[in-house]
Short mmCIF file of C-alpha atoms in Angstrom, two decimals:
data_model
loop_
_atom_site.label_atom_id
_atom_site.label_comp_id
_atom_site.label_asym_id
_atom_site.label_seq_id
_atom_site.Cartn_x
_atom_site.Cartn_y
_atom_site.Cartn_z
CA UNK A 1 138.55 192.04 148.45
CA UNK A 2 136.19 189.37 146.47
CA UNK A 3 136.17 186.08 147.47
CA UNK A 4 137.08 183.35 145.49
CA UNK A 5 133.77 181.39 144.14
CA UNK A 6 135.75 178.10 143.48
CA UNK A 7 136.41 178.10 146.95
CA UNK A 8 133.31 179.23 148.56
CA UNK A 9 131.98 176.88 150.83
CA UNK A 10 128.36 178.27 150.28
CA UNK A 11 128.83 177.80 146.76
CA UNK A 12 130.09 174.43 147.19
CA UNK A 13 127.01 173.48 149.36
CA UNK A 14 124.68 175.08 146.91
CA UNK A 15 125.95 172.85 144.02
CA UNK A 16 125.69 169.48 146.30
CA UNK A 17 122.22 170.35 147.24
CA UNK A 18 121.34 170.69 143.42
CA UNK A 19 123.27 167.62 143.02
CA UNK A 20 121.35 165.75 145.49
CA UNK A 21 118.17 167.07 144.13
CA UNK A 22 118.75 165.96 140.51
CA UNK A 23 120.29 162.45 141.43
CA UNK A 24 117.00 161.47 143.10
CA UNK A 25 115.24 161.47 139.87
CA UNK A 26 118.06 159.00 138.34
CA UNK A 27 116.09 155.48 137.87
CA UNK A 28 119.66 153.75 138.71
CA UNK A 29 123.10 154.51 140.01
CA UNK A 30 125.63 156.05 137.40
CA UNK A 31 129.23 155.39 137.35
CA UNK A 32 131.52 158.37 136.52
CA UNK A 33 135.05 158.17 135.81
CA UNK A 34 137.54 160.78 136.16
CA UNK A 35 140.77 160.51 133.78
CA UNK A 36 142.95 163.00 135.37
CA UNK A 37 145.33 162.97 138.26
CA UNK A 38 144.64 166.12 139.34
CA UNK A 39 141.00 165.62 139.55
CA UNK A 40 141.77 162.42 141.72
CA UNK A 41 143.74 164.33 143.90
CA UNK A 42 141.14 166.92 144.14
CA UNK A 43 138.23 164.25 144.48
CA UNK A 44 140.28 162.63 147.53
CA UNK A 45 141.51 165.85 149.40
CA UNK A 46 138.08 167.68 149.52
CA UNK A 47 136.40 164.46 150.25
CA UNK A 48 133.93 164.59 147.35
CA UNK A 49 133.41 160.85 147.02
CA UNK A 50 131.81 160.68 150.59
CA UNK A 51 129.83 163.74 149.53
CA UNK A 52 128.25 162.12 146.50
CA UNK A 53 124.27 160.92 146.49
CA UNK A 54 123.89 157.26 146.78
CA UNK A 55 123.17 156.81 142.96
CA UNK A 56 126.27 158.69 142.02
CA UNK A 57 129.68 156.65 141.98
CA UNK A 58 132.79 158.22 141.26
CA UNK A 59 135.93 156.28 140.23
CA UNK A 60 139.14 156.87 139.12
CA UNK A 61 140.91 156.01 135.91
CA UNK A 62 144.56 156.21 134.17
CA UNK A 63 144.95 159.92 134.70
CA UNK A 64 148.26 159.52 136.53
CA UNK A 65 150.82 159.86 133.74
CA UNK A 66 153.72 158.39 136.19
CA UNK A 67 151.51 155.62 137.12
CA UNK A 68 150.51 154.41 133.44
CA UNK A 69 154.43 154.50 132.70
CA UNK A 70 155.11 150.60 132.27
CA UNK A 71 157.84 148.78 133.68
CA UNK A 72 159.81 148.39 130.74
CA UNK A 73 160.28 152.14 130.00
CA UNK A 74 161.72 152.38 133.27
CA UNK A 75 164.14 149.51 132.73
CA UNK A 76 165.17 151.10 129.48
CA UNK A 77 166.05 154.10 131.01
CA UNK A 78 168.32 152.49 133.96
CA UNK A 79 170.00 150.69 131.10
CA UNK A 80 170.72 154.29 129.44
CA UNK A 81 171.98 155.54 132.47
CA UNK A 82 174.40 152.74 133.11
CA UNK A 83 176.09 153.73 129.50
CA UNK A 84 179.38 155.77 130.47
CA UNK A 85 178.73 159.50 128.98
CA UNK A 86 174.84 159.13 129.46
CA UNK A 87 173.05 161.59 131.82
CA UNK A 88 169.40 160.75 132.12
CA UNK A 89 167.10 163.47 133.28
CA UNK A 90 163.55 163.17 134.74
CA UNK A 91 160.62 164.68 136.37
CA UNK A 92 160.88 164.09 140.07
CA UNK A 93 157.78 162.01 140.32
CA UNK A 94 159.32 159.07 138.19
CA UNK A 95 162.40 158.70 140.76
CA UNK A 96 160.71 156.19 142.95
CA UNK A 97 158.38 154.21 140.36
CA UNK A 98 159.59 150.51 140.82
CA UNK A 99 161.17 149.08 137.66
CA UNK A 100 161.71 145.39 137.20
CA UNK A 101 164.64 145.98 139.52
CA UNK A 102 165.32 148.95 141.31
CA UNK A 103 163.77 152.47 141.13
CA UNK A 104 165.96 155.57 139.36
CA UNK A 105 166.35 156.99 142.98
CA UNK A 106 167.92 153.88 144.16
CA UNK A 107 170.22 153.66 140.91
CA UNK A 108 170.94 157.42 141.51
CA UNK A 109 172.18 156.58 144.89
CA UNK A 110 174.12 153.50 143.44
CA UNK A 111 176.12 156.05 141.29
CA UNK A 112 173.99 156.25 138.09
CA UNK A 113 173.94 159.49 136.36
CA UNK A 114 170.39 160.41 136.75
CA UNK A 115 169.28 164.17 137.53
CA UNK A 116 165.99 165.54 138.28
CA UNK A 117 164.86 168.57 136.51
CA UNK A 118 161.88 170.65 136.48
CA UNK A 119 161.50 171.18 132.59
CA UNK A 120 162.77 169.76 129.61
CA UNK A 121 164.36 173.28 129.00
CA UNK A 122 166.31 172.57 132.07
CA UNK A 123 167.75 169.31 130.81
CA UNK A 124 168.41 171.27 127.30
CA UNK A 125 170.43 173.90 129.42
CA UNK A 126 172.26 170.91 131.01
CA UNK A 127 173.05 169.63 127.19
CA UNK A 128 174.52 173.22 126.44
CA UNK A 129 176.90 173.19 129.64
CA UNK A 130 178.03 169.53 129.16
CA UNK A 131 178.71 169.10 125.39
CA UNK A 132 180.63 165.85 125.87
CA UNK A 133 177.99 164.07 127.53
CA UNK A 134 174.63 162.59 125.93
CA UNK A 135 171.77 164.24 127.96
CA UNK A 136 168.53 162.05 127.79
CA UNK A 137 165.21 163.71 129.09
CA UNK A 138 162.35 161.03 130.11
CA UNK A 139 159.68 162.34 127.94
CA UNK A 140 156.54 161.18 130.16
CA UNK A 141 153.33 162.87 130.52
CA UNK A 142 149.83 163.35 128.56
CA UNK A 143 148.95 166.02 126.09
CA UNK A 144 149.65 168.72 128.49
CA UNK A 145 153.44 168.25 128.78
CA UNK A 146 154.49 167.53 125.21
CA UNK A 147 154.31 171.16 123.71
CA UNK A 148 157.10 172.15 126.27
CA UNK A 149 158.98 169.07 125.15
CA UNK A 150 158.45 170.01 121.69
CA UNK A 151 159.67 173.56 122.30
CA UNK A 152 163.02 172.51 123.75
CA UNK A 153 163.36 170.24 120.88
CA UNK A 154 162.86 173.22 118.77
CA UNK A 155 165.35 175.37 120.43
CA UNK A 156 167.86 172.41 120.23
CA UNK A 157 167.55 171.89 116.44
CA UNK A 158 167.99 175.72 115.82
CA UNK A 159 171.06 175.83 118.04
CA UNK A 160 172.78 172.89 116.84
CA UNK A 161 172.92 171.09 120.34
CA UNK A 162 173.16 167.55 119.23
CA UNK A 163 173.72 165.72 122.90
CA UNK A 164 169.81 166.43 123.59
CA UNK A 165 167.84 163.26 123.04
CA UNK A 166 164.24 162.19 124.23
CA UNK A 167 163.24 158.58 125.66
CA UNK A 168 159.99 158.74 123.79
CA UNK A 169 157.30 158.12 126.65
CA UNK A 170 154.28 160.58 126.28
CA UNK A 171 150.59 159.05 125.98
CA UNK A 172 147.12 160.53 124.66
CA UNK A 173 143.86 160.21 126.03
CA UNK A 174 141.69 159.20 123.40
CA UNK A 175 142.57 155.73 122.57
CA UNK A 176 142.68 154.38 126.05
CA UNK A 177 139.17 156.05 126.71
CA UNK A 178 137.91 153.85 123.86
CA UNK A 179 139.37 151.03 125.54
CA UNK A 180 137.56 151.95 128.81
CA UNK A 181 134.42 152.42 127.41
CA UNK A 182 134.61 148.93 125.84
CA UNK A 183 135.70 147.27 129.18
CA UNK A 184 132.79 145.00 130.21
CA UNK A 185 133.89 145.07 134.01
CA UNK A 186 133.35 148.87 134.08
CA UNK A 187 130.05 149.96 132.37
CA UNK A 188 131.12 153.70 132.54
CA UNK A 189 128.12 156.15 132.28
CA UNK A 190 130.12 159.20 131.87
CA UNK A 191 133.42 160.94 132.24
CA UNK A 192 134.97 163.87 134.02
CA UNK A 193 137.28 165.06 131.13
CA UNK A 194 140.79 166.48 131.75
CA UNK A 195 140.93 170.40 132.05
CA UNK A 196 144.78 170.76 131.55
CA UNK A 197 144.52 168.24 128.58
CA UNK A 198 141.50 169.97 127.00
CA UNK A 199 143.48 173.58 127.16
CA UNK A 200 145.71 172.01 124.52
CA UNK A 201 143.69 169.78 122.36
CA UNK A 202 140.31 171.62 123.16
CA UNK A 203 136.94 169.67 124.06
CA UNK A 204 136.03 168.64 120.70
CA UNK A 205 138.51 166.05 120.77
CA UNK A 206 136.39 164.20 123.09
CA UNK A 207 133.45 164.07 121.00
CA UNK A 208 133.98 160.44 119.96
CA UNK A 209 132.73 159.41 122.84
CA UNK A 210 129.29 160.73 122.15
CA UNK A 211 129.36 159.60 118.13
CA UNK A 212 131.14 156.42 118.76
CA UNK A 213 129.70 155.23 122.00
CA UNK A 214 126.65 157.30 123.34
CA UNK A 215 128.62 158.07 126.33
CA UNK A 216 128.84 161.23 127.79
CA UNK A 217 131.64 163.79 129.22
CA UNK A 218 132.31 167.11 130.75
CA UNK A 219 135.44 169.07 131.05
CA UNK A 220 136.08 170.33 134.39
CA UNK A 221 138.55 172.40 136.48
CA UNK A 222 140.44 171.28 139.59
CA UNK A 223 139.09 173.20 142.58
CA UNK A 224 136.19 171.32 144.66
CA UNK A 225 133.55 173.41 143.16
CA UNK A 226 134.62 172.83 139.54
CA UNK A 227 134.67 168.92 139.85
CA UNK A 228 131.12 169.13 141.48
CA UNK A 229 129.78 171.33 139.09
CA UNK A 230 130.96 168.38 136.22
CA UNK A 231 129.11 165.73 138.15
CA UNK A 232 126.11 167.77 138.33
CA UNK A 233 126.17 168.09 134.67
CA UNK A 234 126.72 164.70 133.70
CA UNK A 235 123.91 163.79 136.22
CA UNK A 236 121.78 166.30 134.24
CA UNK A 237 122.84 164.68 130.95
CA UNK A 238 121.91 161.25 132.19
CA UNK A 239 118.40 162.48 133.01
CA UNK A 240 118.07 164.11 129.81
CA UNK A 241 119.14 160.73 128.21
CA UNK A 242 121.27 162.44 125.41
CA UNK A 243 124.84 161.85 125.53
CA UNK A 244 127.04 165.19 125.07
CA UNK A 245 130.46 166.72 125.87
CA UNK A 246 129.94 169.82 128.01
CA UNK A 247 132.44 172.32 129.27
CA UNK A 248 132.14 173.61 132.79
CA UNK A 249 136.04 175.04 132.81
CA UNK A 250 135.01 177.90 130.10
CA UNK A 251 137.24 180.40 131.73
CA UNK A 252 140.31 178.06 130.53
CA UNK A 253 139.04 175.51 127.93
CA UNK A 254 137.54 176.32 124.45
CA UNK A 255 136.16 173.99 121.86
CA UNK A 256 139.27 174.18 119.70
CA UNK A 257 142.34 174.08 122.40
CA UNK A 258 145.60 175.71 121.68
CA UNK A 259 146.36 175.32 117.84
CA UNK A 260 149.82 176.55 118.01
CA UNK A 261 150.76 174.35 120.73
CA UNK A 262 149.49 171.21 118.47
CA UNK A 263 151.04 172.44 115.40
CA UNK A 264 154.67 172.40 117.37
CA UNK A 265 153.86 168.99 118.64
CA UNK A 266 153.17 167.64 115.31
CA UNK A 267 156.34 169.02 113.74
CA UNK A 268 158.20 166.26 116.18
CA UNK A 269 155.78 163.64 117.07
CA UNK A 270 153.48 161.58 115.32
CA UNK A 271 151.14 158.62 117.14
CA UNK A 272 152.71 155.36 118.13
CA UNK A 273 151.56 152.03 119.69
CA UNK A 274 152.27 152.56 123.52
CA UNK A 275 152.33 150.26 126.36
CA UNK A 276 150.29 151.47 129.20
CA UNK A 277 150.58 149.95 132.66
CA UNK A 278 147.31 147.68 133.38
CA UNK A 279 146.45 147.82 129.70
CA UNK A 280 149.03 146.48 127.74
CA UNK A 281 149.54 147.87 124.12
CA UNK A 282 147.24 150.77 123.13
CA UNK A 283 147.30 151.27 119.78
CA UNK A 284 147.94 154.80 118.38
CA UNK A 285 147.66 155.89 122.02
CA UNK A 286 151.42 157.39 122.28
CA UNK A 287 153.36 160.02 120.54
CA UNK A 288 156.73 158.82 119.15
CA UNK A 289 159.56 160.96 117.63
CA UNK A 290 159.13 161.33 113.71
CA UNK A 291 162.01 159.29 111.68
CA UNK A 292 163.23 162.90 110.53
CA UNK A 293 164.38 163.23 114.17
CA UNK A 294 166.17 159.90 114.77
CA UNK A 295 169.01 161.68 116.18
CA UNK A 296 167.18 162.79 119.17
CA UNK A 297 165.63 159.27 119.76
CA UNK A 298 167.23 157.42 122.64
CA UNK A 299 164.87 154.66 122.19
CA UNK A 300 166.90 153.79 119.22
CA UNK A 301 170.33 153.31 121.26
CA UNK A 302 171.04 149.48 121.69
CA UNK A 303 170.74 148.50 125.39
CA UNK A 304 170.23 145.18 127.06
CA UNK A 305 166.88 145.26 128.99
CA UNK A 306 165.62 142.48 131.59
CA UNK A 307 161.93 140.79 130.87
CA UNK A 308 159.58 143.31 132.43
CA UNK A 309 158.32 142.20 135.86
CA UNK A 310 155.68 143.88 138.03
CA UNK A 311 155.92 143.90 141.88
CA UNK A 312 154.17 140.54 143.31
CA UNK A 313 150.84 141.49 144.31
CA UNK A 314 150.33 145.00 143.22
CA UNK A 315 146.97 145.53 141.76
CA UNK A 316 147.93 148.95 140.38
CA UNK A 317 146.96 148.09 136.73
CA UNK A 318 143.45 147.21 138.27
CA UNK A 319 143.17 150.41 139.87
CA UNK A 320 144.35 152.34 136.62
CA UNK A 321 141.42 150.49 135.06
CA UNK A 322 138.91 151.39 137.39
CA UNK A 323 137.90 147.85 138.01
CA UNK A 324 139.01 147.94 141.79
CA UNK A 325 139.60 150.85 144.60
CA UNK A 326 142.85 151.09 146.38
CA UNK A 327 141.83 149.00 149.17
CA UNK A 328 141.00 146.10 147.39
CA UNK A 329 144.67 145.69 146.56
CA UNK A 330 146.32 143.28 149.27
CA UNK A 331 149.27 145.43 149.33
CA UNK A 332 147.41 148.81 150.28
CA UNK A 333 148.48 150.06 153.59
CA UNK A 334 149.98 146.68 154.13
CA UNK A 335 153.66 147.50 153.40
CA UNK A 336 152.95 149.86 150.24
CA UNK A 337 152.39 153.69 151.31
CA UNK A 338 153.60 156.64 149.77
CA UNK A 339 156.96 156.53 152.17
CA UNK A 340 157.70 153.16 150.83
CA UNK A 341 155.57 152.41 147.68
CA UNK A 342 155.53 149.05 146.04
CA UNK A 343 153.45 150.03 143.16
CA UNK A 344 153.45 153.01 140.76
CA UNK A 345 149.94 154.08 141.97
CA UNK A 346 151.46 154.77 145.42
CA UNK A 347 154.36 157.12 144.44
CA UNK A 348 152.88 160.35 142.82
CA UNK A 349 150.37 162.70 144.38
CA UNK A 350 148.33 162.30 141.44
CA UNK A 351 148.08 158.26 141.63
CA UNK A 352 144.79 156.94 143.06
CA UNK A 353 146.34 154.89 145.77
CA UNK A 354 148.54 157.70 147.27
CA UNK A 355 145.52 160.13 147.03
CA UNK A 356 143.28 157.33 148.88
CA UNK A 357 146.05 156.78 151.47
CA UNK A 358 146.49 160.45 152.24
CA UNK A 359 142.95 161.24 152.28
CA UNK A 360 140.31 158.36 152.46
CA UNK A 361 141.89 155.18 153.87
CA UNK A 362 140.50 156.18 157.38
CA UNK A 363 136.93 156.07 155.94
CA UNK A 364 135.29 152.90 155.21
CA UNK A 365 137.30 151.42 152.08
CA UNK A 366 136.72 149.33 149.02
CA UNK A 367 133.86 149.33 146.37
CA UNK A 368 130.29 149.83 147.36
#
């Protein structure tokens, strides 16, 4: 049996040797940000941050879709679940994210009609099986998950399943990355670009980084060797003094992505202004349902929602913006942990705080 080259310790050691050699040529320390939750998990799990040369600094950005979902979205979901006849369906990661009051998990324990599903198709099947109930799917995620949601909508439209609705909350990466590049607290030199997103969008989507900001980006996969290769490519771009968009995930990602998936998404969704935890409203960074599908839009249901309130002391928003590392939050490992999360970044395995807690808190914490 041929060994998997993406898990080969010798291959990893070779990449790291090349990286150290190239990094020594840098005139200054460079800051590289990943904006994908799976990258966050991979970096922490493999201890890559501690293996980086001194002149290479890795930080995490808003790559966890659960983490960036704002409090008021959860508040609205809870209000919808409280209406008799409504059933709210969600992916499991969202269940324990704190709202202004309680989590979805707590509300379900108190009797609210909230169900965990593994795909939007599961929620659609539930709508078929329960025609007298209104099934509301919490549409959270980045470009990766939207095609499956659009597919469920297409099936509901074709089959006349009228009791299947969405609470739109999907987000897209380019606009928030523009905010990150413009943030004077960050001074990011390059981005590890999300592999899953790029499968759908293609890597050309990120050319705005070079054209508008003269900032580099490299699409990388999720094995430790993939991430290390992405970092090496960014360091080499920095040495060359020319910003480019690279792709070291060519076995999966192409320049143009999946046109058929994007066409399906565009049938039902259009760009919208969305609130991101830690960023506020980011214009054009979300996907709202087109007006022709108002009958699917649970956001149009009139409910009473409390003023949004973040947990006191939580700095999840600053973690998502990359301006602090998790140990710099006063709640990190001081009441906030994966078993009893106070902030959203500690809930999902893709959350930066959860990744640091599980894999990096024993090492010297804080920003160096």
